[in-house]
mmCIF file of N, CA and C in Angstrom:
data_model
loop_
_atom_site.group_PDB
_atom_site.id
_atom_site.type_symbol
_atom_site.label_atom_id
_atom_site.label_comp_id
_atom_site.label_asym_id
_atom_site.label_seq_id
_atom_site.Cartn_x
_atom_site.Cartn_y
_atom_site.Cartn_z
ATOM 1 N N MET A 12 -5.984 -2.138 20.134
ATOM 2 C CA MET A 12 -5.967 -3.636 19.306
ATOM 3 C C MET A 12 -5.856 -3.221 17.788
ATOM 4 N N LEU A 13 -6.397 -2.139 17.398
ATOM 5 C CA LEU A 13 -6.709 -1.850 16.065
ATOM 6 C C LEU A 13 -5.408 -1.425 15.624
ATOM 7 N N GLU A 14 -4.534 -0.885 16.509
ATOM 8 C CA GLU A 14 -2.976 -0.093 16.008
ATOM 9 C C GLU A 14 -1.915 -1.757 15.838
ATOM 10 N N ALA A 15 -2.276 -2.748 16.754
ATOM 11 C CA ALA A 15 -1.821 -3.831 16.729
ATOM 12 C C ALA A 15 -1.972 -4.688 15.358
ATOM 13 N N CYS A 16 -3.028 -4.432 15.019
ATOM 14 C CA CYS A 16 -3.600 -5.253 13.773
ATOM 15 C C CYS A 16 -2.875 -4.228 12.589
ATOM 16 N N VAL A 17 -2.802 -3.307 12.537
ATOM 17 C CA VAL A 17 -2.268 -2.343 11.544
ATOM 18 C C VAL A 17 -0.710 -2.678 11.438
ATOM 19 N N LEU A 18 -0.257 -2.742 12.698
ATOM 20 C CA LEU A 18 1.304 -2.895 12.760
ATOM 21 C C LEU A 18 1.895 -4.163 12.176
ATOM 22 N N ALA A 19 0.911 -5.049 12.655
ATOM 23 C CA ALA A 19 1.105 -6.500 12.484
ATOM 24 C C ALA A 19 1.154 -6.545 10.601
ATOM 25 N N THR A 20 0.179 -5.979 10.066
ATOM 26 C CA THR A 20 0.087 -5.590 8.664
ATOM 27 C C THR A 20 1.034 -5.303 7.917
ATOM 28 N N ILE A 21 1.668 -3.685 8.300
ATOM 29 C CA ILE A 21 2.698 -3.490 8.061
ATOM 30 C C ILE A 21 4.026 -4.339 7.891
ATOM 31 N N LEU A 22 4.336 -5.062 9.386
ATOM 32 C CA LEU A 22 5.295 -5.823 9.570
ATOM 33 C C LEU A 22 5.230 -7.046 8.551
ATOM 34 N N ILE A 23 4.145 -7.346 8.241
ATOM 35 C CA ILE A 23 4.023 -8.825 7.326
ATOM 36 C C ILE A 23 4.319 -8.612 6.056
ATOM 37 N N GLY A 24 3.992 -7.167 5.703
ATOM 38 C CA GLY A 24 4.560 -6.632 4.171
ATOM 39 C C GLY A 24 5.766 -6.265 4.223
ATOM 40 N N PHE A 25 6.647 -5.929 4.960
ATOM 41 C CA PHE A 25 8.016 -5.652 5.364
ATOM 42 C C PHE A 25 9.045 -6.798 5.224
ATOM 43 N N PHE A 26 8.415 -7.721 5.975
ATOM 44 C CA PHE A 26 9.314 -9.014 6.047
ATOM 45 C C PHE A 26 8.954 -9.580 4.663
ATOM 46 N N GLY A 27 7.992 -9.564 4.117
ATOM 47 C CA GLY A 27 7.714 -10.262 2.883
ATOM 48 C C GLY A 27 8.376 -9.739 1.591
ATOM 49 N N ILE A 28 8.657 -8.330 1.825
ATOM 50 C CA ILE A 28 9.672 -7.566 0.790
ATOM 51 C C ILE A 28 10.863 -8.007 0.697
ATOM 52 N N ILE A 29 11.399 -8.163 2.344
ATOM 53 C CA ILE A 29 12.725 -8.584 2.531
ATOM 54 C C ILE A 29 13.030 -10.299 2.059
ATOM 55 N N PHE A 30 12.126 -10.805 2.378
ATOM 56 C CA PHE A 30 12.556 -12.202 2.399
ATOM 57 C C PHE A 30 12.117 -13.119 1.480
ATOM 58 N N LYS A 31 10.813 -12.826 0.750
ATOM 59 C CA LYS A 31 10.381 -13.240 -0.594
ATOM 60 C C LYS A 31 11.022 -13.450 -1.615
ATOM 61 N N LYS A 32 11.650 -14.341 -2.431
ATOM 62 C CA LYS A 32 12.566 -14.132 -3.406
ATOM 63 C C LYS A 32 11.759 -13.773 -4.815
ATOM 64 N N ASN A 33 10.470 -14.258 -4.999
ATOM 65 C CA ASN A 33 9.719 -14.126 -6.093
ATOM 66 C C ASN A 33 9.514 -12.511 -6.226
ATOM 67 N N LEU A 34 9.571 -12.318 -7.519
ATOM 68 C CA LEU A 34 9.355 -10.511 -7.809
ATOM 69 C C LEU A 34 7.812 -10.446 -7.690
ATOM 70 N N LEU A 35 6.740 -11.421 -8.026
ATOM 71 C CA LEU A 35 5.560 -11.048 -7.981
ATOM 72 C C LEU A 35 5.276 -10.985 -6.338
ATOM 73 N N MET A 36 5.861 -11.849 -5.652
ATOM 74 C CA MET A 36 5.319 -12.042 -4.229
ATOM 75 C C MET A 36 6.057 -10.817 -3.171
ATOM 76 N N LYS A 37 7.164 -10.143 -4.042
ATOM 77 C CA LYS A 37 7.504 -8.848 -3.608
ATOM 78 C C LYS A 37 6.406 -7.770 -3.686
ATOM 79 N N ILE A 38 5.803 -7.690 -4.845
ATOM 80 C CA ILE A 38 4.938 -6.700 -5.273
ATOM 81 C C ILE A 38 3.614 -6.850 -4.263
ATOM 82 N N VAL A 39 3.387 -7.797 -4.054
ATOM 83 C CA VAL A 39 1.895 -8.246 -3.149
ATOM 84 C C VAL A 39 2.705 -8.001 -1.962
ATOM 85 N N SER A 40 3.408 -8.297 -1.366
ATOM 86 C CA SER A 40 3.969 -7.742 -0.072
ATOM 87 C C SER A 40 4.107 -6.294 0.035
ATOM 88 N N MET A 41 4.342 -5.602 -0.985
ATOM 89 C CA MET A 41 4.524 -4.053 -0.807
ATOM 90 C C MET A 41 3.204 -3.624 -0.782
ATOM 91 N N ASP A 42 2.065 -4.237 -1.439
ATOM 92 C CA ASP A 42 0.621 -3.743 -1.491
ATOM 93 C C ASP A 42 0.082 -4.203 0.009
ATOM 94 N N ILE A 43 0.742 -5.141 0.410
ATOM 95 C CA ILE A 43 -0.012 -5.369 1.950
ATOM 96 C C ILE A 43 0.642 -4.327 2.900
ATOM 97 N N MET A 44 2.091 -3.945 2.579
ATOM 98 C CA MET A 44 2.545 -2.868 3.552
ATOM 99 C C MET A 44 1.945 -1.621 3.322
ATOM 100 N N SER A 45 1.709 -1.012 1.870
ATOM 101 C CA SER A 45 1.097 0.031 1.781
ATOM 102 C C SER A 45 -0.555 0.002 2.434
ATOM 103 N N THR A 46 -1.107 -1.068 2.342
ATOM 104 C CA THR A 46 -2.488 -1.129 2.951
ATOM 105 C C THR A 46 -2.451 -1.054 4.260
ATOM 106 N N GLY A 47 -1.427 -1.556 5.087
ATOM 107 C CA GLY A 47 -1.386 -1.237 6.656
ATOM 108 C C GLY A 47 -1.040 0.358 6.913
ATOM 109 N N VAL A 48 -0.109 0.850 5.952
ATOM 110 C CA VAL A 48 0.134 2.513 6.249
ATOM 111 C C VAL A 48 -1.042 3.105 6.078
ATOM 112 N N ILE A 49 -2.004 2.905 5.204
ATOM 113 C CA ILE A 49 -3.301 3.378 5.020
ATOM 114 C C ILE A 49 -3.962 3.326 6.015
ATOM 115 N N ALA A 50 -4.299 2.116 6.406
ATOM 116 C CA ALA A 50 -4.955 1.547 7.668
ATOM 117 C C ALA A 50 -4.634 2.399 8.932
ATOM 118 N N TYR A 51 -3.180 2.553 8.896
ATOM 119 C CA TYR A 51 -2.794 3.505 10.078
ATOM 120 C C TYR A 51 -3.170 4.832 9.999
ATOM 121 N N TYR A 52 -3.136 5.375 8.970
ATOM 122 C CA TYR A 52 -3.578 6.888 8.732
ATOM 123 C C TYR A 52 -4.778 6.986 9.070
ATOM 124 N N VAL A 53 -5.853 6.101 8.708
ATOM 125 C CA VAL A 53 -6.991 6.057 8.768
ATOM 126 C C VAL A 53 -7.321 6.144 10.183
ATOM 127 N N ALA A 54 -6.796 5.013 10.905
ATOM 128 C CA ALA A 54 -7.047 5.015 12.319
ATOM 129 C C ALA A 54 -6.891 6.216 13.189
ATOM 130 N N VAL A 55 -5.490 6.462 12.915
ATOM 131 C CA VAL A 55 -5.118 8.233 13.495
ATOM 132 C C VAL A 55 -6.016 9.200 13.366
ATOM 133 N N ALA A 56 -6.556 9.175 11.948
ATOM 134 C CA ALA A 56 -7.447 10.321 11.643
ATOM 135 C C ALA A 56 -8.818 10.128 12.273
ATOM 136 N N SER A 57 -9.057 9.143 12.511
ATOM 137 C CA SER A 57 -10.656 8.881 12.760
ATOM 138 C C SER A 57 -10.981 9.162 14.114
ATOM 139 N N ARG A 58 -12.010 10.510 14.558
ATOM 140 C CA ARG A 58 -12.501 10.432 16.037
ATOM 141 C C ARG A 58 -13.964 10.192 16.042
ATOM 142 N N GLU A 59 -14.340 10.143 17.213
ATOM 143 C CA GLU A 59 -15.864 10.208 17.225
ATOM 144 C C GLU A 59 -16.352 11.294 17.547
ATOM 145 N N GLY A 60 -17.677 11.469 17.207
ATOM 146 C CA GLY A 60 -18.654 13.079 17.448
ATOM 147 C C GLY A 60 -18.036 13.525 16.140
ATOM 148 N N LEU A 61 -17.306 13.332 15.092
ATOM 149 C CA LEU A 61 -17.360 14.049 13.764
ATOM 150 C C LEU A 61 -17.763 13.639 12.966
ATOM 151 N N PHE A 62 -18.360 14.205 11.991
ATOM 152 C CA PHE A 62 -19.345 13.862 10.523
ATOM 153 C C PHE A 62 -18.292 14.133 9.267
ATOM 154 N N ALA A 63 -18.999 13.360 8.191
ATOM 155 C CA ALA A 63 -18.421 13.846 6.867
ATOM 156 C C ALA A 63 -18.887 15.220 6.667
ATOM 157 N N PRO A 64 -17.683 16.044 5.863
ATOM 158 C CA PRO A 64 -17.754 17.377 5.484
ATOM 159 C C PRO A 64 -19.119 17.025 4.156
ATOM 160 N N ILE A 65 -20.134 17.088 4.536
ATOM 161 C CA ILE A 65 -21.231 17.025 3.296
ATOM 162 C C ILE A 65 -22.422 17.906 4.040
ATOM 163 N N ILE A 66 -22.408 19.033 2.988
ATOM 164 C CA ILE A 66 -23.520 19.901 3.595
ATOM 165 C C ILE A 66 -24.732 19.666 3.764
ATOM 166 N N ALA A 67 -25.284 19.939 4.939
ATOM 167 C CA ALA A 67 -26.560 19.296 5.325
ATOM 168 C C ALA A 67 -27.657 20.407 5.109
ATOM 169 N N THR A 68 -28.862 19.941 4.763
ATOM 170 C CA THR A 68 -29.820 20.700 4.651
ATOM 171 C C THR A 68 -30.868 21.346 5.669
ATOM 172 N N THR A 69 -30.377 20.794 6.831
ATOM 173 C CA THR A 69 -30.881 20.883 8.169
ATOM 174 C C THR A 69 -30.390 22.402 8.558
ATOM 175 N N GLY A 70 -30.890 22.845 9.782
ATOM 176 C CA GLY A 70 -30.405 23.967 10.509
ATOM 177 C C GLY A 70 -29.196 24.044 11.099
ATOM 178 N N ASP A 71 -28.874 22.657 11.964
ATOM 179 C CA ASP A 71 -27.890 22.407 12.813
ATOM 180 C C ASP A 71 -26.471 21.869 11.838
ATOM 181 N N PHE A 72 -25.632 22.631 12.703
ATOM 182 C CA PHE A 72 -24.271 22.141 11.687
ATOM 183 C C PHE A 72 -23.356 21.499 12.928
ATOM 184 N N PRO A 73 -23.229 20.135 12.777
ATOM 185 C CA PRO A 73 -22.479 19.429 13.500
ATOM 186 C C PRO A 73 -21.026 19.604 13.108
ATOM 187 N N GLN A 74 -19.770 19.112 14.174
ATOM 188 C CA GLN A 74 -18.560 19.416 13.712
ATOM 189 C C GLN A 74 -18.238 18.563 12.629
ATOM 190 N N TYR A 75 -17.621 19.120 11.587
ATOM 191 C CA TYR A 75 -17.424 18.092 10.209
ATOM 192 C C TYR A 75 -15.890 17.838 10.720
ATOM 193 N N SER A 76 -15.445 16.455 10.070
ATOM 194 C CA SER A 76 -14.010 16.378 10.363
ATOM 195 C C SER A 76 -13.363 16.959 9.002
ATOM 196 N N ASP A 77 -12.002 17.297 9.314
ATOM 197 C CA ASP A 77 -11.006 17.559 8.174
ATOM 198 C C ASP A 77 -11.001 16.714 6.934
ATOM 199 N N PRO A 78 -11.288 17.407 6.060
ATOM 200 C CA PRO A 78 -11.395 16.805 4.520
ATOM 201 C C PRO A 78 -10.160 16.416 3.922
ATOM 202 N N VAL A 79 -8.958 17.345 4.422
ATOM 203 C CA VAL A 79 -7.688 17.104 3.817
ATOM 204 C C VAL A 79 -7.072 15.696 4.117
ATOM 205 N N PRO A 80 -7.266 15.241 5.251
ATOM 206 C CA PRO A 80 -6.730 13.571 5.466
ATOM 207 C C PRO A 80 -7.331 12.565 4.340
ATOM 208 N N GLN A 81 -8.646 13.020 4.033
ATOM 209 C CA GLN A 81 -9.151 11.989 3.175
ATOM 210 C C GLN A 81 -8.686 12.194 1.863
ATOM 211 N N ALA A 82 -8.429 13.320 1.409
ATOM 212 C CA ALA A 82 -7.844 13.624 0.140
ATOM 213 C C ALA A 82 -6.377 12.986 0.032
ATOM 214 N N VAL A 83 -5.781 13.475 1.085
ATOM 215 C CA VAL A 83 -4.394 12.651 1.194
ATOM 216 C C VAL A 83 -4.613 11.067 0.850
ATOM 217 N N ILE A 84 -5.142 10.361 1.506
ATOM 218 C CA ILE A 84 -5.417 8.869 1.784
ATOM 219 C C ILE A 84 -5.958 8.769 0.124
ATOM 220 N N LEU A 85 -6.972 9.291 -0.604
ATOM 221 C CA LEU A 85 -7.110 8.859 -1.940
ATOM 222 C C LEU A 85 -6.042 8.903 -2.918
ATOM 223 N N THR A 86 -5.484 10.065 -2.492
ATOM 224 C CA THR A 86 -4.093 10.167 -3.471
ATOM 225 C C THR A 86 -3.160 9.421 -3.320
ATOM 226 N N ALA A 87 -2.871 8.701 -2.086
ATOM 227 C CA ALA A 87 -1.932 7.496 -1.898
ATOM 228 C C ALA A 87 -2.304 6.413 -2.315
ATOM 229 N N ILE A 88 -3.788 5.999 -2.168
ATOM 230 C CA ILE A 88 -4.297 4.734 -3.099
ATOM 231 C C ILE A 88 -4.071 4.880 -4.368
ATOM 232 N N VAL A 89 -4.549 6.254 -4.854
ATOM 233 C CA VAL A 89 -4.368 6.211 -6.645
ATOM 234 C C VAL A 89 -2.406 5.892 -6.693
ATOM 235 N N ILE A 90 -1.809 6.579 -6.308
ATOM 236 C CA ILE A 90 -0.167 6.788 -6.508
ATOM 237 C C ILE A 90 0.340 5.352 -6.060
ATOM 238 N N GLY A 91 -0.138 4.508 -5.252
ATOM 239 C CA GLY A 91 0.188 3.137 -5.200
ATOM 240 C C GLY A 91 -0.400 2.109 -5.808
ATOM 241 N N PHE A 92 -1.504 2.293 -6.454
ATOM 242 C CA PHE A 92 -2.103 1.300 -7.608
ATOM 243 C C PHE A 92 -1.243 1.925 -9.145
ATOM 244 N N SER A 93 -0.775 3.085 -9.241
ATOM 245 C CA SER A 93 -0.253 3.374 -10.447
ATOM 246 C C SER A 93 1.302 2.577 -10.348
ATOM 247 N N ILE A 94 1.959 2.825 -9.002
ATOM 248 C CA ILE A 94 2.894 2.177 -9.000
ATOM 249 C C ILE A 94 3.332 0.780 -9.088
ATOM 250 N N GLN A 95 2.135 0.079 -8.478
ATOM 251 C CA GLN A 95 2.134 -1.388 -8.705
ATOM 252 C C GLN A 95 2.038 -1.765 -9.981
ATOM 253 N N ALA A 96 1.153 -1.178 -10.667
ATOM 254 C CA ALA A 96 0.975 -1.271 -12.209
ATOM 255 C C ALA A 96 2.210 -1.183 -12.919
ATOM 256 N N LEU A 97 2.830 -0.133 -12.744
ATOM 257 C CA LEU A 97 4.099 -0.087 -13.299
ATOM 258 C C LEU A 97 5.425 -0.981 -12.730
ATOM 259 N N MET A 98 5.522 -1.775 -11.583
ATOM 260 C CA MET A 98 6.110 -2.817 -11.406
ATOM 261 C C MET A 98 5.742 -4.259 -11.753
ATOM 262 N N LEU A 99 4.556 -4.388 -12.212
ATOM 263 C CA LEU A 99 3.847 -5.464 -12.835
ATOM 264 C C LEU A 99 4.392 -5.262 -14.170
ATOM 265 N N VAL A 100 4.580 -4.354 -15.017
ATOM 266 C CA VAL A 100 4.862 -4.308 -16.214
ATOM 267 C C VAL A 100 6.627 -4.643 -16.580
ATOM 268 N N GLY A 101 7.228 -4.333 -15.531
ATOM 269 C CA GLY A 101 8.664 -4.393 -15.103
ATOM 270 C C GLY A 101 8.823 -6.040 -15.120
ATOM 271 N N VAL A 102 7.932 -6.752 -14.295
ATOM 272 C CA VAL A 102 8.185 -7.836 -14.110
ATOM 273 C C VAL A 102 7.531 -8.653 -15.332
ATOM 274 N N MET A 103 6.437 -8.463 -15.971
ATOM 275 C CA MET A 103 6.530 -8.916 -17.148
ATOM 276 C C MET A 103 7.388 -8.975 -18.063
ATOM 277 N N LYS A 104 8.218 -7.716 -18.201
ATOM 278 C CA LYS A 104 8.997 -7.603 -19.297
ATOM 279 C C LYS A 104 10.286 -8.557 -18.846
ATOM 280 N N LEU A 105 10.755 -8.635 -17.566
ATOM 281 C CA LEU A 105 11.813 -9.831 -17.024
ATOM 282 C C LEU A 105 11.134 -10.913 -17.380
ATOM 283 N N ALA A 106 9.840 -11.435 -17.450
ATOM 284 C CA ALA A 106 9.371 -12.682 -17.447
ATOM 285 C C ALA A 106 9.563 -13.146 -19.057
ATOM 286 N N ARG A 107 9.665 -12.175 -20.034
ATOM 287 C CA ARG A 107 9.610 -12.531 -21.144
ATOM 288 C C ARG A 107 11.205 -13.208 -21.556
ATOM 289 N N ASP A 108 12.036 -12.473 -21.019
ATOM 290 C CA ASP A 108 13.589 -12.858 -21.120
ATOM 291 C C ASP A 108 14.026 -13.736 -20.003
ATOM 292 N N ASN A 109 13.461 -14.087 -19.029
ATOM 293 C CA ASN A 109 13.825 -14.945 -18.175
ATOM 294 C C ASN A 109 12.494 -16.061 -17.807
ATOM 295 N N PRO A 110 13.260 -17.320 -17.640
ATOM 296 C CA PRO A 110 12.150 -18.525 -17.602
ATOM 297 C C PRO A 110 11.423 -18.277 -16.023
ATOM 298 N N THR A 111 12.071 -17.766 -15.033
ATOM 299 C CA THR A 111 11.492 -17.392 -13.569
ATOM 300 C C THR A 111 11.220 -16.211 -13.060
ATOM 301 N N LEU A 112 11.094 -15.989 -12.213
ATOM 302 C CA LEU A 112 10.771 -14.663 -11.481
ATOM 303 C C LEU A 112 11.390 -14.475 -10.028
ATOM 304 N N GLU A 113 12.319 -15.679 -10.016
ATOM 305 C CA GLU A 113 13.256 -15.486 -8.483
ATOM 306 C C GLU A 113 14.342 -14.581 -8.833
ATOM 307 N N SER A 114 14.392 -13.782 -7.695
ATOM 308 C CA SER A 114 15.364 -12.628 -8.000
ATOM 309 C C SER A 114 16.652 -12.987 -8.048
ATOM 310 N N GLU A 115 17.151 -14.045 -7.509
ATOM 311 C CA GLU A 115 18.477 -14.441 -7.465
ATOM 312 C C GLU A 115 18.825 -15.146 -8.785
ATOM 313 N N GLU A 116 17.821 -15.955 -9.392
ATOM 314 C CA GLU A 116 18.070 -16.670 -10.864
ATOM 315 C C GLU A 116 18.111 -15.531 -11.934
ATOM 316 N N ILE A 117 17.453 -14.556 -11.801
ATOM 317 C CA ILE A 117 17.492 -13.547 -12.837
ATOM 318 C C ILE A 117 18.800 -12.636 -12.699
ATOM 319 N N GLU A 118 19.343 -12.316 -11.496
ATOM 320 C CA GLU A 118 20.650 -11.671 -11.148
ATOM 321 C C GLU A 118 21.847 -12.519 -12.003
ATOM 322 N N LYS A 119 21.708 -14.090 -11.762
ATOM 323 C CA LYS A 119 22.588 -14.970 -12.183
ATOM 324 C C LYS A 119 22.594 -15.041 -13.765
ATOM 325 N N ASN A 120 21.519 -14.983 -14.046
ATOM 326 C CA ASN A 120 21.246 -14.980 -15.822
ATOM 327 C C ASN A 120 21.766 -13.464 -16.207
ATOM 328 N N ASN A 121 21.620 -12.558 -15.424
ATOM 329 C CA ASN A 121 21.901 -11.403 -16.526
ATOM 330 C C ASN A 121 23.420 -10.661 -15.831
ATOM 331 N N THR A 122 24.171 -11.385 -14.969
ATOM 332 C CA THR A 122 25.694 -10.938 -14.570
ATOM 333 C C THR A 122 26.537 -11.374 -15.621
ATOM 334 N N PRO A 123 27.360 -10.678 -16.397
ATOM 335 C CA PRO A 123 28.642 -11.202 -17.188
ATOM 336 C C PRO A 123 29.223 -12.187 -16.801
#
C-alpha cells in the first residue's frame, strides 16, 4: 500500500511536469516527484528490528541500520532544495521580461 502511494506521488509529479504549462507549477510538480522518489527510497531502506546508529550507554548492542542511506537521502534533500531555489531564480528573471509564466507564451515572445 505504501509503495502504491509513493508511486502515485511520483506519477502525479511526472505528469504535472509534462502537462502543466505554467513554469511555477512545473517546479512544484518536480518537487512532488522528488518527494516521491525520496519516500520510495526511505520505504525500501526501512526494516523492522533495526535501530538508529546512535551509541548506547547500556551494555546490549542491538542491530543498527546502515547510516549510508540516511546520508544519501539528506544529501538528496539538500540538492533538491538548491535546484528548486535556482529554478525559482530563473523563473523570477523570466517574469521580469514576460508578463506571464506560461511556457508557450514565453516561447512565442522570445522567438524571432
